[in-house]
PDB file of C-alpha atoms in Angstrom:
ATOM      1  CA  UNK T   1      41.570  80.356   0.259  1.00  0.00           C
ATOM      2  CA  UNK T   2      40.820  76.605  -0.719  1.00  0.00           C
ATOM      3  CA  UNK T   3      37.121  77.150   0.905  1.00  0.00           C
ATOM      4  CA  UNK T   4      34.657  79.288   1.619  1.00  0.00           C
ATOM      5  CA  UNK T   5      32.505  79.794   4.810  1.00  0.00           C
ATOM      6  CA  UNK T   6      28.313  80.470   3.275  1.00  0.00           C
ATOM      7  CA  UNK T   7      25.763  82.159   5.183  1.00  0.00           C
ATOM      8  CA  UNK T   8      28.437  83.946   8.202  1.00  0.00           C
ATOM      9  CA  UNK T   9      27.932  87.615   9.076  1.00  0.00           C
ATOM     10  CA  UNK T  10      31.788  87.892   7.691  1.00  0.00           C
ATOM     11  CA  UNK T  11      34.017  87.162   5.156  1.00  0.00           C
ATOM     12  CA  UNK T  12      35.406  83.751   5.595  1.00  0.00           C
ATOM     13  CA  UNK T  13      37.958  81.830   4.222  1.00  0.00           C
ATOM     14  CA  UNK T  14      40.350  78.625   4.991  1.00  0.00           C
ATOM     15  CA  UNK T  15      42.798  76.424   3.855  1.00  0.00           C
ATOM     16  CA  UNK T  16      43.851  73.046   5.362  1.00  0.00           C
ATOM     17  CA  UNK T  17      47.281  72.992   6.080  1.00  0.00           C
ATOM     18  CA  UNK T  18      50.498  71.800   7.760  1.00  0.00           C
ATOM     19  CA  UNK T  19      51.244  67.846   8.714  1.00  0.00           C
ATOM     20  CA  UNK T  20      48.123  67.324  11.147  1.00  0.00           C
ATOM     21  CA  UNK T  21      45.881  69.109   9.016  1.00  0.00           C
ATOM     22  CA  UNK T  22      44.919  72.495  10.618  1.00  0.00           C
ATOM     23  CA  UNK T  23      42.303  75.040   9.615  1.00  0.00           C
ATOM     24  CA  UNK T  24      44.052  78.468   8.578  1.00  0.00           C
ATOM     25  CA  UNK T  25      41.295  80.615   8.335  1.00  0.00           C
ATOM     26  CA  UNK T  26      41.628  84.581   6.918  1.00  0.00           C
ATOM     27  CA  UNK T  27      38.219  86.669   8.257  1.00  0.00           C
ATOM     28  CA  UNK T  28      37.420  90.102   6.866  1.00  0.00           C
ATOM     29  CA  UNK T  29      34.507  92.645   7.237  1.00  0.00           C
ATOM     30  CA  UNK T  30      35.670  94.421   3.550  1.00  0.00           C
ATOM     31  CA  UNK T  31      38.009  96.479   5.156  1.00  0.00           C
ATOM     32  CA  UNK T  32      39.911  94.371   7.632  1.00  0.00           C
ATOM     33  CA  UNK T  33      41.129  91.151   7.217  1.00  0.00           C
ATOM     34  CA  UNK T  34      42.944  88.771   9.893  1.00  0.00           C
ATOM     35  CA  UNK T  35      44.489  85.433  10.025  1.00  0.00           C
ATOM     36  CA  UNK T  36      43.565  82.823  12.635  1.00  0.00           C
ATOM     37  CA  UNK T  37      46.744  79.922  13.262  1.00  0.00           C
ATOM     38  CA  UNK T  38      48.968  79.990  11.012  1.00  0.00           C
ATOM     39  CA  UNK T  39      50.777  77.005  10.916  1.00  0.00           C
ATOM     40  CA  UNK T  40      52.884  76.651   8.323  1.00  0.00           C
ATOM     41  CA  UNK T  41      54.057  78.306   4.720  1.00  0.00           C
ATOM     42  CA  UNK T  42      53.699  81.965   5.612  1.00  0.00           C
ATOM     43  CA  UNK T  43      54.351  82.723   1.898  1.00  0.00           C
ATOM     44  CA  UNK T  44      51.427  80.497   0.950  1.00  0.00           C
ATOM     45  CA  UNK T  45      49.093  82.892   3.517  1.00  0.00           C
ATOM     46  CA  UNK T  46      50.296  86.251   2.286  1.00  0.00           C
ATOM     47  CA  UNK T  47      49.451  84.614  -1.788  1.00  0.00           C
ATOM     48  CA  UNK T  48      45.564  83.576  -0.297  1.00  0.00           C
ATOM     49  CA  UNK T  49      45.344  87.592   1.091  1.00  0.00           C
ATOM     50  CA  UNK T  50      45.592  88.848  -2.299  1.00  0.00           C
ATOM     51  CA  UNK T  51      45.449  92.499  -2.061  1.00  0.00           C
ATOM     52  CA  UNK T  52      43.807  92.944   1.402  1.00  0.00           C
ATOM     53  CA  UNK T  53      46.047  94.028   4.189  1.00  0.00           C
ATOM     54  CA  UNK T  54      47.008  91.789   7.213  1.00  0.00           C
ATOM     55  CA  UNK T  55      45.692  93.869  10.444  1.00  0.00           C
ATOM     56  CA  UNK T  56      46.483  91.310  12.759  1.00  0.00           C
ATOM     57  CA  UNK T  57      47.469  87.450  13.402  1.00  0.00           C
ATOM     58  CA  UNK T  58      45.053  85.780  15.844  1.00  0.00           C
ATOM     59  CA  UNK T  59      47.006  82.420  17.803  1.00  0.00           C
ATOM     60  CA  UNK T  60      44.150  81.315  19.779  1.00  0.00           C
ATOM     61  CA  UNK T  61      46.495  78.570  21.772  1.00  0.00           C
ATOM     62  CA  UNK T  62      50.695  77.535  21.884  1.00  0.00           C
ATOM     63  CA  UNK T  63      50.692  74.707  20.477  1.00  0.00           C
ATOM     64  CA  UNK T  64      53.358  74.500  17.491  1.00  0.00           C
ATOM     65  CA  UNK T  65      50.893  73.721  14.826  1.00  0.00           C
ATOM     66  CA  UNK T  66      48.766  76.377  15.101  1.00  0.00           C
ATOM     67  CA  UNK T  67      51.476  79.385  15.807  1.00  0.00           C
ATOM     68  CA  UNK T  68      54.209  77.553  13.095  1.00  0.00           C
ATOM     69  CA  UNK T  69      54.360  80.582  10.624  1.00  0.00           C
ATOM     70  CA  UNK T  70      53.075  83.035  13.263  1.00  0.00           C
ATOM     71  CA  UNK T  71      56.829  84.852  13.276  1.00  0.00           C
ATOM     72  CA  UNK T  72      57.215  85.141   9.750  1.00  0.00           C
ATOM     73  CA  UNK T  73      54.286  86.036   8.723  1.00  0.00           C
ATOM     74  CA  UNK T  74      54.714  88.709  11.545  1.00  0.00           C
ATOM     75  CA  UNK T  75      58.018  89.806   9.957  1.00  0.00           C
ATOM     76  CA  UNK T  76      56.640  90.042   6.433  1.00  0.00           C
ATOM     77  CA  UNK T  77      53.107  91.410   6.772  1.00  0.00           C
ATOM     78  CA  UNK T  78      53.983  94.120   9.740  1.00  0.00           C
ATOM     79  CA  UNK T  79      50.687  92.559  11.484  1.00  0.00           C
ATOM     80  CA  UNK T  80      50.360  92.191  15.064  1.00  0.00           C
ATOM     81  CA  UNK T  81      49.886  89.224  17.292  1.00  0.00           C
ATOM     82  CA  UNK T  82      46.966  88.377  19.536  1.00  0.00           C
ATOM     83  CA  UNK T  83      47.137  85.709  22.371  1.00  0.00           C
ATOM     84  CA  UNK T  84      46.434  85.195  25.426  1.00  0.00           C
ATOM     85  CA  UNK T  85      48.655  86.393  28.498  1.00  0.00           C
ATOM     86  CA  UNK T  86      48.669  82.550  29.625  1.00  0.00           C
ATOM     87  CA  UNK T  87      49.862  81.322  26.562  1.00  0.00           C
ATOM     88  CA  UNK T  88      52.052  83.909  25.719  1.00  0.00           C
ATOM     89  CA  UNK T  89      55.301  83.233  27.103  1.00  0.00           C
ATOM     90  CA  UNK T  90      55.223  80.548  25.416  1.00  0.00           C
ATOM     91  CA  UNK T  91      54.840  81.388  22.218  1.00  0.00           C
ATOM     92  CA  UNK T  92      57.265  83.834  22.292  1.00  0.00           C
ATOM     93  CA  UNK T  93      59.636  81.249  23.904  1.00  0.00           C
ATOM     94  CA  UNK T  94      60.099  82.591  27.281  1.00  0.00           C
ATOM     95  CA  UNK T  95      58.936  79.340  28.384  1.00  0.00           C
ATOM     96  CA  UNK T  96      59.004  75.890  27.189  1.00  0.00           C
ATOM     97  CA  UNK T  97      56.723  72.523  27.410  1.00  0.00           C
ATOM     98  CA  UNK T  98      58.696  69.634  29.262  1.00  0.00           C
ATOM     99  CA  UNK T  99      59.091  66.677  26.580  1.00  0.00           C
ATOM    100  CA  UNK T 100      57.572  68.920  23.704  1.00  0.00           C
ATOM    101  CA  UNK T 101      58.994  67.150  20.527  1.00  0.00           C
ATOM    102  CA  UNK T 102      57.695  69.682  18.045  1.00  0.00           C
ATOM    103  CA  UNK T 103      58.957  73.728  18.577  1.00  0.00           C
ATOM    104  CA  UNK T 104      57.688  76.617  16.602  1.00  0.00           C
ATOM    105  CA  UNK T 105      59.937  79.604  15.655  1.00  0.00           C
ATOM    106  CA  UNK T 106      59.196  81.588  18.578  1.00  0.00           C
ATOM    107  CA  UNK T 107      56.883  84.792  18.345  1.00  0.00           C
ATOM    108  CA  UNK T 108      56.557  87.512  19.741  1.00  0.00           C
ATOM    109  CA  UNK T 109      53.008  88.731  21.416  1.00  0.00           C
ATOM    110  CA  UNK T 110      52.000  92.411  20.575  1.00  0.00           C
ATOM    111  CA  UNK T 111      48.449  92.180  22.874  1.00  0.00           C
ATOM    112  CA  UNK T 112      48.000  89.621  25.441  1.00  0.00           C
ATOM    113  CA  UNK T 113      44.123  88.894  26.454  1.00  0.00           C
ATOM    114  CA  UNK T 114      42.170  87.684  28.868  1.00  0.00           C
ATOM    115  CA  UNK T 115      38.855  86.264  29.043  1.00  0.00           C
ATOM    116  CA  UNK T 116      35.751  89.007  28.995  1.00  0.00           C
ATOM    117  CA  UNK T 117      38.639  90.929  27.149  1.00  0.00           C
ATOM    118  CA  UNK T 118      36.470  92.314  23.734  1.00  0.00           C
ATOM    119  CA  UNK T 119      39.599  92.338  20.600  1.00  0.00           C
ATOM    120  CA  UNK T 120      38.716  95.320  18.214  1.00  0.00           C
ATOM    121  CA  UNK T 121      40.457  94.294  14.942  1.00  0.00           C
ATOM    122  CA  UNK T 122      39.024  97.546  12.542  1.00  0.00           C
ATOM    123  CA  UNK T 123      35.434  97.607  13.052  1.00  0.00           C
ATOM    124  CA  UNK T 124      34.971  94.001  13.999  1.00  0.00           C
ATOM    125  CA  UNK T 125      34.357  93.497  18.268  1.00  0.00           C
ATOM    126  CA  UNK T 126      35.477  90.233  19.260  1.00  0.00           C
ATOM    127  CA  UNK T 127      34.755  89.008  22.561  1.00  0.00           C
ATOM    128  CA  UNK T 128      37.167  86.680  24.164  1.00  0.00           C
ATOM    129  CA  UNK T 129      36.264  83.676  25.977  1.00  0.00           C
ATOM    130  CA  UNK T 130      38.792  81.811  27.639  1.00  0.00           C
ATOM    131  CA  UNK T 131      38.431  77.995  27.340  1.00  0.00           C
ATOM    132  CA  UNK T 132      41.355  76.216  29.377  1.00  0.00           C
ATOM    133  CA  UNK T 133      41.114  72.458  29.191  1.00  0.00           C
ATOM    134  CA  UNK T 134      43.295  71.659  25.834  1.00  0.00           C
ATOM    135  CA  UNK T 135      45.764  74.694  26.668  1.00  0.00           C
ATOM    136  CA  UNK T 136      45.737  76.745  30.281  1.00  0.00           C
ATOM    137  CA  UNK T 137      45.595  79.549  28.002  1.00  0.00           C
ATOM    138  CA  UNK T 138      43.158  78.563  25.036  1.00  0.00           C
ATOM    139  CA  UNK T 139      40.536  81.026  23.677  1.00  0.00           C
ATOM    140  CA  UNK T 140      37.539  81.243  21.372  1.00  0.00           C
ATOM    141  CA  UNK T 141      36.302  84.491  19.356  1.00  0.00           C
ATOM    142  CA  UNK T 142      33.289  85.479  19.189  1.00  0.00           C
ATOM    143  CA  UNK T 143      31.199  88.191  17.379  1.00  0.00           C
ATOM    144  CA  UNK T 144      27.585  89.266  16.853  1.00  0.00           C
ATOM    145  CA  UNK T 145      26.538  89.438  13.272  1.00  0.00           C
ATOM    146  CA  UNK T 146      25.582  92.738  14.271  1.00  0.00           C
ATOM    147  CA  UNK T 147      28.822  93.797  13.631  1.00  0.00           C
ATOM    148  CA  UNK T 148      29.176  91.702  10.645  1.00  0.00           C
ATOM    149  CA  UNK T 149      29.164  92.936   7.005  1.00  0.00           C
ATOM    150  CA  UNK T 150      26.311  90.906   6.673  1.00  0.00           C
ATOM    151  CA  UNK T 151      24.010  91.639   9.843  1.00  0.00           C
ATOM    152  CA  UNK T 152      21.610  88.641   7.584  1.00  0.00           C
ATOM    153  CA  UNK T 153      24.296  86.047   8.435  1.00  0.00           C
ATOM    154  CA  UNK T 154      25.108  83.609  10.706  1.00  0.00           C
ATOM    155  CA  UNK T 155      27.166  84.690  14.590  1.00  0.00           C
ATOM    156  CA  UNK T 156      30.752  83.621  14.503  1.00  0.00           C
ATOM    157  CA  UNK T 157      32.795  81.209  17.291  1.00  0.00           C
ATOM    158  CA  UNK T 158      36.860  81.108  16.269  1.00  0.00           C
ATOM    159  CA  UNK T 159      36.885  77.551  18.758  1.00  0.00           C
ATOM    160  CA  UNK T 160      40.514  76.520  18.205  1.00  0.00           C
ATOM    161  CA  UNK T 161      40.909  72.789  19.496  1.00  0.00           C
ATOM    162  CA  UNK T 162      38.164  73.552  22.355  1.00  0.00           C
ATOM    163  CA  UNK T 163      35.101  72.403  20.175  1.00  0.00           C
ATOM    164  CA  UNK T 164      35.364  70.195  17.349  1.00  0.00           C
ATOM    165  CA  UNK T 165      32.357  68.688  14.574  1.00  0.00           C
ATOM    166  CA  UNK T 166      30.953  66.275  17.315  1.00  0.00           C
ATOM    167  CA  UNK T 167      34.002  66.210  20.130  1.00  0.00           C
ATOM    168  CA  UNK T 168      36.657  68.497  21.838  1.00  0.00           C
ATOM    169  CA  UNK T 169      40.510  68.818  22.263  1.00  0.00           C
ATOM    170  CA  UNK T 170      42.741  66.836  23.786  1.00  0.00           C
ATOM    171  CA  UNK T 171      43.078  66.914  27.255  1.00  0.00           C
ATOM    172  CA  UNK T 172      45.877  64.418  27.739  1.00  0.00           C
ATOM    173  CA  UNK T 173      48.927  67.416  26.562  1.00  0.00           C
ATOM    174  CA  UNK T 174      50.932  68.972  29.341  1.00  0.00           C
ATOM    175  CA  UNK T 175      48.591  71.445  31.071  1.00  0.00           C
ATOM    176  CA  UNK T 176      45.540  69.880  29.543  1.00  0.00           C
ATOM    177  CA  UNK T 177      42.402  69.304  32.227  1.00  0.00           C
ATOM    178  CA  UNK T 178      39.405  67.391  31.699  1.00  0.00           C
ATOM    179  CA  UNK T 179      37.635  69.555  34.379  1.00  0.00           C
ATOM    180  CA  UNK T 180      38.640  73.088  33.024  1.00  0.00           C
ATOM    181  CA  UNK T 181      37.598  71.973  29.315  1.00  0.00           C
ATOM    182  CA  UNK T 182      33.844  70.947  30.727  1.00  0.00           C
ATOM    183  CA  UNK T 183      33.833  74.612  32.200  1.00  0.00           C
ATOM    184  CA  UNK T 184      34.908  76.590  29.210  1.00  0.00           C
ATOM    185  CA  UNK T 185      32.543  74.264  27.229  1.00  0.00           C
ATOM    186  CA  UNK T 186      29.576  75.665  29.574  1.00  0.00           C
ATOM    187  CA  UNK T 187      30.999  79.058  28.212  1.00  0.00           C
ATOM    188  CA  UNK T 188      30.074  77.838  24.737  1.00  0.00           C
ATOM    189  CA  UNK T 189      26.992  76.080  25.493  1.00  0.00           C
ATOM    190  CA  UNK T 190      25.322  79.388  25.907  1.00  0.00           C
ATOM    191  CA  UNK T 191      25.992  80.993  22.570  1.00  0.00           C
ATOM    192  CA  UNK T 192      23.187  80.570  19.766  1.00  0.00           C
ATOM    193  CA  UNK T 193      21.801  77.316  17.785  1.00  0.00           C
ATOM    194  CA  UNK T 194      22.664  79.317  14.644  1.00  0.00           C
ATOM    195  CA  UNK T 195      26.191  80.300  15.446  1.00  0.00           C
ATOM    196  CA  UNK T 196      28.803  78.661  13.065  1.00  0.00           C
ATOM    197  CA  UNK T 197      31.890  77.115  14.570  1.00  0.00           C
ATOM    198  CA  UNK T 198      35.128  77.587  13.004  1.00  0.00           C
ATOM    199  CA  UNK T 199      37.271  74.801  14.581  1.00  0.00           C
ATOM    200  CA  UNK T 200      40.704  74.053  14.296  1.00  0.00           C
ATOM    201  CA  UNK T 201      40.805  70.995  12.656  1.00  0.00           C
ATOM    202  CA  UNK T 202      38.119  68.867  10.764  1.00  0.00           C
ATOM    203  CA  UNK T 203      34.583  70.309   9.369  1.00  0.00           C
ATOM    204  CA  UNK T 204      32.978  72.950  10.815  1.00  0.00           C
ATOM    205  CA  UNK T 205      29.680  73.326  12.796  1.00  0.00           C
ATOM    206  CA  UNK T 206      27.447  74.731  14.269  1.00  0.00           C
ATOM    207  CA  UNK T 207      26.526  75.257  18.403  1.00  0.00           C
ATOM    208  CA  UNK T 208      23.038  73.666  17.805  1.00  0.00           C
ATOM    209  CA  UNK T 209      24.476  70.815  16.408  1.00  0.00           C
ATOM    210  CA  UNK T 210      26.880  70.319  19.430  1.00  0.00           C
ATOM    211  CA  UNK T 211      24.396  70.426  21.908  1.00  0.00           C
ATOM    212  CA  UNK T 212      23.140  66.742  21.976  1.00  0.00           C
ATOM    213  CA  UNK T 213      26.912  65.581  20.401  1.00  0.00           C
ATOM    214  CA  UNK T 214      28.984  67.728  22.880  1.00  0.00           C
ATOM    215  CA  UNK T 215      27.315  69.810  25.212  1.00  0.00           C
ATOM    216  CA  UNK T 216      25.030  67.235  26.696  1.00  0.00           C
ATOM    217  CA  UNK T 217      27.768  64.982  27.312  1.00  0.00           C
ATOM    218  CA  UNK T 218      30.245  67.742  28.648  1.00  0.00           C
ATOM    219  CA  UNK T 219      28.324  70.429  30.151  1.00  0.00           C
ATOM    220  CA  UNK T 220      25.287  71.730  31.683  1.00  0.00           C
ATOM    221  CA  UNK T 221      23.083  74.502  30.914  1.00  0.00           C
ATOM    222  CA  UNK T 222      24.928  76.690  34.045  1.00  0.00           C
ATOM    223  CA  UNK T 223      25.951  79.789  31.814  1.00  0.00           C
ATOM    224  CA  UNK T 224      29.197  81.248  32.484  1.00  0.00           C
ATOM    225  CA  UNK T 225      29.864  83.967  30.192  1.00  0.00           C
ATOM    226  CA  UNK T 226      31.302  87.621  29.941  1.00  0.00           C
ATOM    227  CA  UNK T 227      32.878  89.597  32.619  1.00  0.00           C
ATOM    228  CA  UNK T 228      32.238  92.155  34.830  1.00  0.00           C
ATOM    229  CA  UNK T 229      35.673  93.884  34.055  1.00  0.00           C
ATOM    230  CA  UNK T 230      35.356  93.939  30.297  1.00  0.00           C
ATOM    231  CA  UNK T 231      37.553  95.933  28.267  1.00  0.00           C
ATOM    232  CA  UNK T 232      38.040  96.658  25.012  1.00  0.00           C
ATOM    233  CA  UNK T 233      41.690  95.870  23.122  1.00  0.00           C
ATOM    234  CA  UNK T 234      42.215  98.278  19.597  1.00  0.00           C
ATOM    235  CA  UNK T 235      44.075  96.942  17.252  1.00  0.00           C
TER     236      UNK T 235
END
């Protein structure tokens, strides 16, 4: 990949890509490896994976320039797709955006999530927290580095376009809410300083860094986090 993630309890690796710049990321533990939003140039993907085997594709909202190359990369790798049940029909088409002037191939959705949901990709738990407010349907990932292949390094937060370097995702889409975002952003506001944020677009960060930039603006210290109804989702 064109960088590399230092100091994370996993494997971590991304490329900027597409028109508007996204973050393609490929995580592994040694064993597994995954792609998060592919949005373009599923050929170029499959060349960064080298020898290690796609497990699964993770989409972690609709929008066309994060699930762009989802399909074909799909198709080619034999990997399966992870979104969540909100956002799903979409993505696969079944549904469309009123006005949308941008449409990805459509793809379909092997295992649709839900928040408290924990996504076992190999040995790597990750919990799923659902953050509407950009997307009705927008997650995050995260995972202890207990579970990491370095148990030294740093927790991990997948944050999509919910939590940028020093702001957060668009509201202003179709489906986007203001008030829903500040909520899943209380979700967030209770993971560690230390954890590093793997955002969709732009640098990364970190959760301590976001408190005074993001969280203090956005949301309080209410935590909101987890489910009582967790279950686990092997892939």
């Amino acid at each position: 990949m064109g960088f590399k993630v230092d100091g994370a309890c996993l494997n971590v690796g991304f490329s900027v890509m597409g028109p508007i710049q996204n973050n393609v990321y490929i995580i592994d533990d040694g064993k597994t490896a995954f792609v998060v939003d592919p949005t373009c140039d599923s050929d170029a993907i499959i060349d960064q994976l080298g020898k290690r085997k796609l497990a699964a594709i993770v989409l972690t909202h609709r929008h066309w320039d994060h699930v762009g190359a989802a399909s074909a990369l799909r198709r080619k790798t034999g990997a399966i797709t992870i979104a969540t049940a909100l956002d799903a029909p979409y993505i696969e088409g079944a549904r469309t955006v009123p006005g949308e002037r941008h449409e990805a191939p459509p793809c379909a959705v092997d295992h649709r999530v839900s928040h408290g949901d924990v996504i076992q990709i190999g040995d790597m738990p990750w919990k799923v927290i659902g953050t509407p407010g950009h997307t009705p349907g927008g997650m995050c990932l995260y995972i202890d580095p207990r579970f990491g292949c370095n148990p030294q390094g740093a927790p991990l937060l997948v944050s999509g376009d919910t939590l940028f370097y020093g702001t957060i995702g668009r509201t202003d889409f179709y489906g986007g809410d203001l008030g829903q975002m500040k909520q899943s952003l209380k979700r967030l506001a209770v993971l560690r300083d230390e954890t590093i944020v793997l955002p969709g677009h732009g640098s990364l960060t970190r959760i301590g860094d976001e408190r005074q930039r993001v969280f203090a603006r956005y949301a309080d210290d209410e935590p909101d986090f987890g489910s009582d109804d967790d279950r686990i989702v092997t892939v």
